[in-house]
Amino acid sequence: MSIDTAPTVSATALDATSGATTRRDIAHRLLMTLGPILVALVIAGCILLAVGVDPLAYYGFVLEKGLFSPLGIQQTLTRMAPLLFLAAGLIVAFRAGMWNLGGDGQFLLGAVTAAASAPMFVQVMPAWLALVCSFLIAMVVAMIWSLVPALLRAYQGVNEIITTLMMTFLGTSLANVLVKLAFRDPNTTVPQTRTLPVEDRLPRLFETTITSGLLLGLAAIVIVHLVMTRTAFGLKLRIVGANPRAAVHSGLGVPGLTVAVFAISAGLAGLAGAVDIIGVQGNVRADWNPAYGLAVIPAVFLARMNGFAAIGFVFLLSVLSIGGESAARRLGVPNHFTLVLVSIVLIVLALAEYFDHRYNQSRRA
Amino acid sequence: MTGLFSEVFLSALLFGAVTAAIPLLLAGLGEQISEKAGVLNIGIEGMMLAGAYLGFVGAFYSGSLWLGFLTGAVGGAAVALVMALLCVRIGLNQIVIGIALTLGLEGLTALLHHFQFSRSYPRLPAAEATVIPLLSDIPVIGPAFFKHHLIVYLAVALVFGMSYLYRRTQLGLNLQAAGDKPAALDVAGIDVVRTRTIAVLTTGALAGLGGAYLANVGAGLFIPFITNGAGFLGIVLAMLARGRPIWVLFGALLFGVCLSLTTAMQVAGINIPTDIIQMLPFLAVMIMLVLFGRRASLPAALGIPYERGAR
């Protein structure tokens, strides 16, 4: 697992102070990110042509609605908030070599507990305290949910891919049961939780519709990045990830660290659910499952578990999904096309990285 | 309550369980062969969807279910070919590519369905059952297990075929070695990349066949996201089975009963959210893991691309 701390996306800011070599490096990295995305857009465009849609019109729409229109960019930035929390959780788990594939279950349980607790709390305490409490409860519930896979992996060596996948199926169903039976709003016909009034939700930034959850998400991922790269605790986790047996021999308490990793990773996924509910949605409808986790996992890999690069990829994902949703409504291309586009972008990026690596190796040799 | 436990109800329940179990069985057997050879195939959900879509298209336009199964298997294998090229031949990250393939096929099949079938939602006629003489006359069990489409019996036979492959053939040993100690296999003069490619393509074909069964026999039509996590269940089954095909069969039947129970409860008008019943198989497995959890015997080189001479 490469431990690579060079920033990819936010690197342009460093331009003025760095020398010529780093500038070439930055240009190279930008090229290696934007080039593949362009290639992916061309390939996806061919699919659009095949089904009889003008690709230029489609992409124009995606860019306009996802990036350049004031409303679109605000929606994009709002969508980033939960994705950033999920990405932060995955970075911790993956750097420590643990496959937490249960993000969606943890996310939904966090969302449901936040949705259930926030409207109750705002009646008995100041709004800011109510939100903090809901966030904490969502985090704790998601942490508890990850305890079984964590303990099984830590003390029994049961593979966490199976257990987290199963817990995510269980969690999705449990979230539905909770919405339908326990936390159902008696005043609506559709099963959903009680709606948090708009004025009690997370404040919006300045005069926009962007949720302040975006700042929380950015803070979370930057903190996670710094903890993983700059602290002793992060180094311990990375040693566990790079070589668990070496970690045991160097005297690290691997089982305890394993449980800690799962708790942090799941807690962040729970916070992702809470930030989506308390910041944006206001309630959870039955059978609501945005399945963010599945798209965030490959993005985190492509960012090489680097927090700053992950911010860039999460931004890209958000632009594509918000723009795609608008384009779907206008051009009659179903929303599902976004999935195809994201998938092609991921594959081409992975290929580009491979060929770049090969090229560098052959030049060095 | 008498109606609930009548013979008819029970055999319908078990019949549904078998129908629900077959796609899981095929996916699980498929995933198993990839995992044995050291490839963690997360793209299996996408392969099933490709199989379901192409299988339905094949059966719908040709009028032949068997041709549908064939196109489904070919569709799954085609997706697997992409996976084999990217993850086995050039060694890209299996999880990234697997998830990307699943996302892409989810989108692509839904897109094609939208432009092709979303106005008419055509259905296939009910699949013709092969009735096994004598056995099918047993009360309850007969109609439940011995009145299925021929492919169901073939799928069950495949379980034993796979056991034979793993235990008694050279290819089976090669597959095992490709997952446990690929370098040793290479030294023995056998191409690791080729062995793993065979495994991944077989996975694709089986997953595609499972998808085609799901669409053509199970549902009789294709709808977007029809697999609904069946591929991921296949991964769970393969990992729980620890390399033994017969355990995939038992696991698939357990999940099949629970899936079938969900529908049966709705038909019987029992007012429990289906989500609770859907949780049962996972709960059962988790409890089993907590009670008897031991180290899963996964292949040592699972998920690690093979590169000759590395280290």
XYZ file of C-alpha atoms in Angstrom:
676
model
C 0.000 0.000 0.000
C 1.636 3.194 -1.055
C 1.814 5.909 1.536
C 1.733 8.906 -0.673
C 1.222 12.330 0.749
C 1.764 14.563 -2.255
C -1.425 16.549 -2.754
C -2.976 16.058 -6.161
C -5.793 18.466 -6.509
C -5.209 21.329 -4.143
C -1.641 21.447 -5.376
C -2.085 24.428 -7.653
C -2.097 26.687 -4.611
C 1.499 25.746 -3.887
C 2.621 26.774 -7.337
C 4.157 30.109 -6.420
C 6.505 28.786 -3.757
C 7.681 25.545 -5.333
C 10.442 25.013 -7.853
C 10.370 23.885 -11.440
C 10.470 20.151 -10.698
C 7.418 20.218 -8.464
C 5.642 22.367 -11.007
C 6.273 19.750 -13.655
C 5.111 17.122 -11.196
C 1.899 19.040 -10.556
C 1.288 19.575 -14.258
C 1.879 15.881 -14.786
C -0.583 14.906 -12.067
C -3.218 17.290 -13.394
C -2.736 15.864 -16.868
C -2.995 12.329 -15.507
C -6.307 13.200 -13.856
C -7.956 15.381 -16.495
C -6.719 13.393 -19.495
C -8.382 10.137 -18.465
C -11.570 11.967 -17.550
C -11.688 13.427 -21.066
C -11.092 9.993 -22.584
C -13.867 8.578 -20.386
C -16.228 11.338 -21.528
C -15.509 10.462 -25.152
C -16.183 6.747 -24.560
C -19.391 7.499 -22.665
C -20.314 9.927 -25.454
C -20.198 7.060 -27.929
C -22.746 5.202 -25.788
C -24.954 8.303 -25.795
C -24.658 8.514 -29.585
C -25.621 4.855 -29.826
C -28.864 5.454 -27.947
C -29.567 8.550 -30.053
C -28.690 11.400 -27.668
C -26.379 14.278 -28.606
C -23.391 13.847 -26.261
C -22.352 17.498 -26.504
C -25.788 18.640 -25.424
C -25.713 16.151 -22.550
C -22.256 17.148 -21.309
C -23.106 20.810 -21.734
C -26.047 20.230 -19.473
C -24.021 18.308 -16.900
C -21.413 21.064 -16.759
C -23.988 23.831 -16.669
C -26.223 22.251 -14.046
C -23.508 20.595 -11.981
C -20.782 23.210 -12.071
C -21.506 26.569 -13.661
C -25.043 27.511 -12.716
C -25.257 29.107 -9.254
C -27.936 26.684 -8.093
C -26.130 23.693 -9.577
C -22.797 24.354 -7.918
C -24.580 24.900 -4.602
C -26.319 21.551 -4.936
C -23.031 19.920 -5.893
C -21.274 21.310 -2.837
C -24.180 20.234 -0.643
C -24.019 16.702 -2.038
C -20.331 16.585 -1.129
C -20.972 16.782 2.629
C -22.050 13.161 3.296
C -19.643 11.804 0.667
C -16.698 13.513 2.389
C -17.567 11.894 5.725
C -17.873 8.480 4.059
C -14.560 8.975 2.265
C -12.887 9.975 5.545
C -14.145 6.790 7.192
C -12.943 4.645 4.322
C -9.498 6.272 4.342
C -9.000 5.243 7.977
C -10.160 1.665 7.321
C -8.288 1.126 4.054
C -5.031 2.630 5.301
C -5.244 0.231 8.230
C -5.815 -2.624 5.778
C -9.402 -3.312 6.793
C -12.134 -3.716 4.240
C -15.065 -1.895 5.717
C -17.580 -2.547 2.934
C -20.486 -1.935 5.304
C -20.574 1.820 4.854
C -24.108 1.893 3.484
C -25.614 0.090 6.481
C -23.730 2.309 8.921
C -24.741 5.385 6.924
C -28.451 4.465 6.950
C -28.539 3.618 10.657
C -26.813 6.910 11.424
C -29.333 8.680 9.215
C -32.332 7.010 10.860
C -31.172 7.661 14.414
C -30.411 11.280 13.575
C -33.809 11.635 11.925
C -35.533 10.118 14.934
C -33.666 12.036 17.614
C -33.280 15.515 16.129
C -37.001 16.478 16.016
C -37.383 15.230 19.621
C -34.346 17.049 20.948
C -35.174 20.419 19.388
C -38.321 20.528 21.527
C -36.479 20.212 24.818
C -33.141 21.946 24.304
C -31.509 24.735 22.315
C -31.250 23.907 18.630
C -27.447 23.799 18.473
C -27.276 21.374 21.399
C -29.992 19.235 19.835
C -28.020 18.938 16.611
C -24.801 18.110 18.439
C -26.612 15.409 20.433
C -28.169 13.934 17.283
C -24.775 13.824 15.591
C -23.279 12.079 18.609
C -26.086 9.520 18.812
C -25.853 8.762 15.092
C -22.111 8.278 15.457
C -22.432 6.012 18.486
C -25.138 3.845 16.883
C -23.021 3.338 13.770
C -20.028 2.517 15.970
C -22.012 -0.092 17.885
C -23.191 -1.540 14.571
C -19.572 -2.080 13.531
C -18.690 -3.775 16.816
C -19.625 -7.306 15.705
C -17.452 -7.333 12.558
C -14.696 -5.555 14.502
C -14.636 -8.039 17.383
C -14.935 -11.023 15.027
C -12.002 -9.774 13.017
C -9.933 -8.730 16.022
C -10.317 -11.821 18.171
C -11.498 -14.599 15.840
C -9.885 -13.616 12.570
C -13.194 -13.777 10.702
C -12.830 -12.036 7.349
C -14.392 -8.595 7.575
C -15.484 -8.452 3.937
C -18.162 -11.080 4.614
C -19.236 -9.686 7.953
C -19.424 -6.040 6.898
C -21.308 -6.960 3.709
C -23.810 -8.953 5.764
C -24.105 -6.216 8.354
C -24.863 -3.747 5.567
C -27.732 -5.932 4.299
C -28.955 -6.260 7.896
C -28.515 -2.557 8.551
C -30.477 -1.555 5.452
C -33.385 -3.760 6.509
C -33.168 -2.665 10.142
C -33.237 0.993 9.081
C -36.431 0.271 7.141
C -38.002 -1.563 10.076
C -37.163 1.354 12.353
C -38.706 3.857 9.943
C -41.845 1.772 9.472
C -42.447 0.611 13.038
C -40.560 2.621 15.624
C -40.008 6.167 14.395
C -42.883 6.547 11.986
C -44.506 9.954 11.747
C -48.183 9.274 12.595
C -49.314 12.285 10.543
C -48.219 11.027 7.123
C -49.579 8.239 4.972
C -46.194 7.338 3.486
C -43.966 5.709 6.073
C -41.286 8.243 7.008
C -39.790 9.766 10.116
C -40.919 13.108 11.548
C -39.557 15.995 9.533
C -37.059 18.327 11.113
C -38.248 21.908 10.500
C -36.036 23.756 8.032
C -35.098 26.454 10.552
C -33.727 23.818 12.949
C -31.494 22.155 10.375
C -27.797 22.859 9.970
C -27.407 26.510 8.972
C -26.719 27.325 5.364
C -23.544 29.077 4.349
C -23.895 32.835 3.835
C -26.624 33.666 1.353
C -26.518 30.325 -0.480
C -28.271 26.979 -0.232
C -24.990 25.201 0.521
C -25.197 23.299 3.786
C -22.626 24.045 6.458
C -22.240 20.272 6.620
C -19.785 20.780 3.761
C -17.391 22.508 6.167
C -17.815 19.704 8.702
C -17.099 17.141 5.960
C -14.005 19.014 4.780
C -12.806 19.316 8.380
C -13.384 15.589 8.941
C -11.417 14.477 5.912
C -8.534 16.911 6.530
C -8.300 15.858 10.187
C -8.355 12.181 9.179
C -5.650 12.832 6.602
C -3.442 14.630 9.123
C -4.005 12.018 11.822
C -3.113 9.220 9.423
C 0.002 10.929 8.051
C 1.315 13.067 10.904
C 0.604 11.326 14.198
C 1.892 8.277 16.034
C -1.604 6.828 16.125
C -1.868 7.121 12.337
C 1.523 5.495 11.910
C 0.416 2.585 14.106
C -2.681 2.079 11.973
C -0.607 2.219 8.794
C 1.773 -0.396 10.179
C -1.190 -2.651 10.953
C -2.362 -2.102 7.382
C 1.011 -2.687 5.759
C 1.900 -5.816 7.711
C -0.235 -7.029 10.629
C 2.339 -9.615 11.721
C 5.101 -7.036 11.851
C 2.723 -4.882 13.875
C 2.288 -7.674 16.430
C 6.039 -8.139 16.644
C 6.646 -4.461 17.214
C 4.380 -4.656 20.231
C 1.255 -2.983 18.888
C -2.075 -4.078 20.347
C -3.503 -5.142 17.018
C -6.930 -6.330 18.280
C -7.530 -3.051 20.092
C -6.410 -1.020 17.099
C -8.688 -3.113 14.860
C -11.705 -2.294 17.007
C -10.656 1.373 17.048
C -10.361 1.468 13.261
C -13.811 -0.018 12.798
C -15.292 2.361 15.357
C -13.760 5.432 13.693
C -14.675 4.287 10.203
C -18.257 3.407 11.122
C -18.633 6.499 13.277
C -17.717 8.695 10.319
C -20.207 6.789 8.127
C -22.867 7.388 10.789
C -21.984 11.087 10.805
C -22.354 11.052 7.007
C -25.913 9.822 7.460
C -26.605 12.419 10.134
C -25.180 15.294 8.078
C -27.330 14.299 5.105
C -30.482 14.182 7.249
C -29.896 17.118 9.575
C -28.378 19.267 6.850
C -30.406 18.426 3.774
C -33.183 15.835 3.797
C -34.894 16.574 7.122
C -36.421 13.093 7.351
C -35.893 9.500 6.236
C -38.461 7.888 3.982
C -38.916 4.118 4.066
C -36.738 2.287 1.525
C -34.503 5.340 1.122
C -31.001 4.175 0.272
C -28.809 6.451 -1.832
C -26.024 3.781 -1.806
C -23.303 6.434 -1.720
C -20.818 3.959 -0.285
C -20.431 1.946 -3.459
C -19.321 4.964 -5.498
C -17.083 6.401 -2.795
C -15.016 3.213 -2.319
C -13.332 3.269 -5.748
C -12.908 7.052 -5.531
C -10.954 6.655 -2.296
C -8.762 4.018 -3.919
C -8.038 6.200 -6.917
C -7.109 8.985 -4.513
C -4.641 6.478 -3.006
C -6.221 7.078 0.396
C -4.954 10.642 0.244
C -7.439 12.986 1.906
C -6.831 15.975 -0.368
C -7.040 13.946 -3.546
C -10.205 12.320 -2.180
C -11.785 15.778 -1.865
C -11.133 16.269 -5.584
C -12.658 12.928 -6.540
C -15.671 13.482 -4.290
C -16.185 16.855 -6.002
C -16.033 15.138 -9.406
C -18.546 12.495 -8.274
C -20.903 15.195 -7.019
C -20.705 17.235 -10.227
C -21.462 14.129 -12.283
C -24.373 13.025 -10.123
C -26.021 16.456 -9.717
C -25.450 17.365 -13.368
C -26.622 13.925 -14.454
C -29.841 14.245 -12.473
C -30.686 17.548 -14.166
C -29.719 16.322 -17.607
C -31.898 13.263 -17.052
C -34.951 15.427 -16.507
C -34.323 17.646 -19.534
C -32.950 15.298 -22.184
C -34.842 12.125 -21.341
C -31.681 10.159 -20.633
C -32.409 8.164 -17.487
C -30.406 9.047 -14.420
C -28.779 5.619 -14.666
C -26.434 6.977 -17.312
C -24.511 8.708 -14.509
C -23.594 5.245 -13.197
C -22.183 4.305 -16.607
C -20.223 7.553 -16.767
C -18.799 7.161 -13.247
C -17.848 3.568 -13.993
C -16.006 4.460 -17.197
C -14.212 7.346 -15.465
C -13.043 4.978 -12.703
C -11.789 2.333 -15.121
C -9.955 4.784 -17.389
C -8.367 6.537 -14.392
C -7.165 3.189 -13.038
C -5.756 2.275 -16.461
C -4.033 5.624 -16.842
C -2.364 5.227 -13.476
C -1.137 1.782 -14.487
C 0.386 2.968 -17.764
C 1.934 5.984 -16.051
C 3.538 3.696 -13.475
C 4.819 1.348 -16.197
C 6.245 4.266 -18.145
C 8.069 5.620 -15.101
C 9.491 2.198 -14.305
C 10.786 1.622 -17.806
C 12.357 5.084 -17.844
C 14.106 4.425 -14.570
C 15.398 1.031 -15.676
C -53.922 -20.374 10.515
C -54.765 -23.764 8.990
C -54.224 -22.321 5.546
C -50.655 -21.402 6.424
C -49.436 -24.890 7.002
C -51.460 -26.710 4.418
C -49.666 -28.985 1.995
C -50.241 -26.630 -0.896
C -48.813 -23.686 0.982
C -45.756 -25.576 2.132
C -44.919 -26.934 -1.274
C -45.442 -23.510 -2.840
C -43.111 -22.064 -0.213
C -40.427 -24.643 -0.909
C -40.904 -24.314 -4.676
C -40.322 -20.573 -4.333
C -37.306 -21.233 -2.152
C -35.685 -23.373 -4.847
C -36.459 -20.769 -7.522
C -34.927 -18.039 -5.372
C -31.932 -20.188 -4.459
C -30.786 -21.095 -7.985
C -29.409 -17.641 -8.962
C -27.635 -17.432 -5.592
C -26.258 -20.947 -6.079
C -24.889 -20.132 -9.525
C -23.436 -16.829 -8.341
C -21.912 -18.486 -5.284
C -20.372 -21.338 -7.293
C -19.037 -18.780 -9.753
C -17.533 -16.565 -7.076
C -16.027 -19.625 -5.441
C -13.943 -20.560 -8.469
C -12.574 -17.007 -8.769
C -11.740 -16.859 -5.083
C -10.049 -20.247 -5.235
C -7.827 -18.899 -7.972
C -7.052 -15.781 -5.932
C -9.320 -13.214 -7.579
C -11.827 -11.415 -5.386
C -14.580 -10.842 -7.902
C -16.661 -7.905 -6.638
C -17.947 -7.299 -10.168
C -20.169 -10.384 -9.983
C -23.283 -8.279 -9.423
C -22.579 -6.551 -12.737
C -21.999 -9.888 -14.454
C -25.353 -11.146 -13.180
C -27.085 -8.024 -14.476
C -25.447 -8.397 -17.881
C -26.618 -12.018 -17.897
C -30.115 -11.081 -16.819
C -30.455 -8.418 -19.491
C -28.881 -10.313 -22.388
C -30.546 -13.546 -21.278
C -33.915 -11.852 -21.388
C -33.201 -10.212 -24.744
C -32.044 -13.549 -26.166
C -35.061 -15.450 -24.896
C -37.496 -12.687 -25.856
C -36.402 -12.329 -29.477
C -35.677 -15.989 -30.165
C -38.529 -17.453 -28.194
C -36.195 -20.074 -26.796
C -35.311 -20.130 -23.108
C -32.192 -22.164 -23.768
C -30.908 -19.587 -26.218
C -31.627 -17.022 -23.510
C -29.527 -18.938 -21.000
C -26.757 -19.108 -23.580
C -26.799 -15.371 -24.322
C -26.960 -14.685 -20.590
C -23.894 -16.818 -19.901
C -22.050 -15.207 -22.819
C -23.008 -11.747 -21.528
C -21.697 -12.522 -18.051
C -18.510 -13.962 -19.525
C -18.048 -10.840 -21.664
C -18.055 -8.648 -18.556
C -15.722 -11.148 -16.908
C -13.381 -10.815 -19.891
C -12.996 -7.106 -19.119
C -12.301 -7.992 -15.491
C -9.782 -10.663 -16.521
C -7.950 -8.278 -18.846
C -7.804 -5.458 -16.311
C -7.298 -7.331 -13.049
C -5.570 -10.573 -14.024
C -3.499 -9.634 -17.038
C -2.388 -6.144 -16.046
C -3.123 -6.422 -12.333
C -5.305 -3.392 -11.601
C -6.973 -3.217 -8.187
C -9.696 -5.880 -8.076
C -11.975 -3.940 -5.771
C -11.869 -0.732 -7.823
C -12.524 -2.521 -11.101
C -15.116 -4.861 -9.560
C -17.167 -2.023 -8.119
C -16.739 0.031 -11.296
C -18.035 -2.875 -13.394
C -21.011 -3.365 -11.082
C -21.904 0.339 -11.229
C -21.433 0.444 -14.990
C -23.571 -2.599 -15.712
C -26.278 -1.387 -13.335
C -26.415 1.817 -15.320
C -26.007 0.294 -18.762
C -28.684 -2.389 -18.393
C -31.116 0.109 -16.874
C -30.382 2.514 -19.748
C -30.903 -0.113 -22.448
C -34.061 -1.305 -20.737
C -35.345 2.262 -20.669
C -34.947 2.746 -24.411
C -36.097 -0.754 -25.348
C -38.733 -2.077 -22.988
C -39.834 0.668 -20.605
C -43.030 1.374 -22.554
C -44.217 -2.199 -22.971
C -42.586 -4.214 -20.172
C -42.861 -7.430 -22.188
C -43.054 -10.732 -20.331
C -41.922 -14.202 -21.224
C -44.373 -17.093 -20.991
C -44.025 -19.222 -17.860
C -41.087 -21.603 -18.094
C -41.895 -25.192 -18.913
C -41.173 -27.538 -16.039
C -39.490 -30.892 -16.373
C -41.484 -33.214 -14.154
C -39.453 -36.044 -12.724
C -41.622 -39.201 -12.733
C -42.393 -40.955 -9.412
C -40.421 -38.502 -7.262
C -42.781 -35.695 -8.149
C -45.705 -37.713 -6.751
C -44.414 -37.497 -3.179
C -46.704 -35.159 -1.266
C -45.313 -31.689 -0.466
C -41.745 -32.507 -1.484
C -42.631 -33.720 -4.979
C -44.216 -30.533 -6.327
C -41.651 -28.426 -4.460
C -38.452 -30.016 -5.699
C -39.189 -32.126 -8.764
C -41.252 -29.884 -10.997
C -38.690 -27.300 -12.051
C -37.139 -26.212 -15.287
C -34.402 -28.591 -16.426
C -31.719 -25.975 -15.727
C -32.443 -26.244 -11.993
C -31.406 -29.901 -11.913
C -28.370 -29.072 -14.008
C -27.382 -26.334 -11.558
C -27.598 -28.766 -8.654
C -25.617 -31.345 -10.624
C -23.008 -28.639 -11.206
C -22.359 -28.590 -7.439
C -21.075 -32.153 -7.666
C -19.281 -31.408 -10.907
C -17.425 -28.585 -9.179
C -16.504 -30.818 -6.226
C -15.076 -33.321 -8.678
C -13.183 -30.549 -10.491
C -11.577 -29.268 -7.305
C -10.707 -32.657 -5.852
C -9.862 -34.908 -8.716
C -8.542 -32.904 -11.645
C -5.302 -31.187 -12.537
C -7.149 -27.987 -13.364
C -8.715 -28.007 -9.892
C -5.291 -28.262 -8.289
C -3.949 -25.522 -10.534
C -6.813 -23.251 -9.499
C -6.115 -23.897 -5.831
C -2.422 -23.206 -6.327
C -3.128 -20.003 -8.254
C -4.915 -18.741 -5.162
C -2.586 -20.044 -2.486
C 0.898 -19.869 -3.934
C 0.860 -18.494 -7.465
C 4.656 -18.346 -7.629
C 4.828 -22.109 -7.022
C 2.379 -22.728 -9.833
C 4.465 -20.548 -12.114
C 7.621 -22.460 -11.228
C 5.784 -25.704 -11.991
C 5.451 -24.423 -15.541
C 1.797 -23.509 -15.481
C 0.637 -20.090 -16.568
C -0.890 -18.313 -13.547
C -2.507 -15.623 -15.661
C -4.139 -18.245 -17.874
C -5.401 -20.274 -14.911
C -6.872 -17.211 -13.272
C -8.392 -16.029 -16.544
C -10.164 -19.378 -16.930
C -11.499 -19.001 -13.391
C -12.758 -15.447 -13.916
C -14.421 -16.300 -17.252
C -16.154 -19.290 -15.635
C -17.359 -17.001 -12.870
C -18.782 -14.633 -15.451
C -20.555 -17.393 -17.357
C -22.085 -18.871 -14.178
C -23.105 -15.472 -12.828
C -24.589 -14.593 -16.224
C -26.505 -17.856 -16.254
C -27.772 -17.113 -12.740
C -28.903 -13.675 -13.886
C -30.611 -15.132 -16.940
C -32.452 -17.635 -14.729
C -33.508 -14.820 -12.412
C -34.962 -12.787 -15.291
C -36.312 -15.538 -17.542
C -37.627 -18.146 -15.110
C -37.802 -16.362 -11.748
C -39.439 -13.123 -12.881
C -40.336 -13.671 -16.537
C -39.180 -10.155 -17.372
C -36.236 -7.805 -17.023
C -36.413 -4.778 -14.778
C -33.504 -2.481 -13.867
C -31.502 -3.599 -10.800
C -33.330 -6.931 -10.896
C -30.475 -8.742 -9.129
C -30.914 -6.558 -6.045
C -27.734 -7.636 -4.300
C -27.817 -11.316 -5.343
C -24.233 -11.032 -6.545
C -23.076 -9.718 -3.175
C -24.960 -12.581 -1.524
C -23.017 -14.880 -3.838
C -19.772 -13.404 -2.491
C -20.951 -13.996 1.080
C -21.947 -17.593 0.241
C -18.630 -18.340 -1.439
C -16.671 -17.006 1.520
C -18.779 -18.860 4.067
C -18.485 -22.104 2.090
C -14.694 -22.146 2.536
C -14.069 -23.576 -0.890
C -16.634 -26.385 -0.722
C -19.366 -26.315 -3.378
C -21.875 -28.295 -1.303
C -21.918 -25.569 1.349
C -22.761 -23.022 -1.320
C -25.818 -25.153 -2.093
C -26.900 -25.304 1.569
C -26.337 -21.595 2.018
C -28.248 -20.743 -1.152
C -31.192 -22.863 0.020
C -31.205 -21.157 3.430
C -31.341 -17.716 1.799
C -33.863 -19.038 -0.743
C -36.255 -20.150 2.019
C -36.105 -16.725 3.630
C -36.666 -14.910 0.347
C -39.574 -17.200 -0.446
C -40.997 -16.730 3.057
C -41.115 -12.989 2.403
C -43.397 -13.421 -0.592
C -45.435 -16.147 1.086
C -46.136 -13.961 4.119
C -47.357 -11.183 1.895
C -49.631 -13.569 0.021
C -50.955 -14.957 3.315
C -51.649 -11.390 4.416
C -49.514 -11.491 7.533
C -48.703 -7.989 8.583
C -44.979 -8.060 9.316
C -42.710 -5.734 7.361
C -40.901 -7.902 4.828
C -37.672 -6.271 5.978
C -37.771 -8.318 9.173
C -37.931 -11.605 7.282
C -35.243 -10.446 4.921
C -32.989 -9.987 7.921
C -33.379 -13.603 9.053
C -30.747 -15.340 6.907
C -28.145 -12.690 7.702
C -28.978 -12.888 11.385
C -28.664 -16.675 11.278
C -25.265 -16.484 9.598
C -23.984 -13.744 11.903
C -25.037 -15.738 14.972
C -23.312 -18.790 13.537
C -20.157 -16.733 12.998
C -20.272 -15.318 16.517
C -20.747 -18.781 18.032
C -18.426 -20.811 15.837
C -16.362 -18.054 14.245
C -12.970 -19.375 13.324
C -10.410 -18.160 10.925
C -11.934 -18.239 7.476
C -9.727 -20.396 5.283
C -9.349 -17.972 2.436
C -6.688 -18.477 -0.238
C -3.470 -16.775 0.790
C -3.066 -14.739 -2.380
C -6.712 -13.622 -2.590
C -6.972 -10.159 -4.086
C -3.282 -9.872 -4.929
C -2.440 -9.599 -8.636
C 0.315 -11.971 -9.716
C 3.420 -10.396 -11.096
C 6.223 -12.713 -12.068
C 9.427 -12.043 -10.181
C 7.893 -9.520 -7.812
C 9.873 -9.716 -4.544
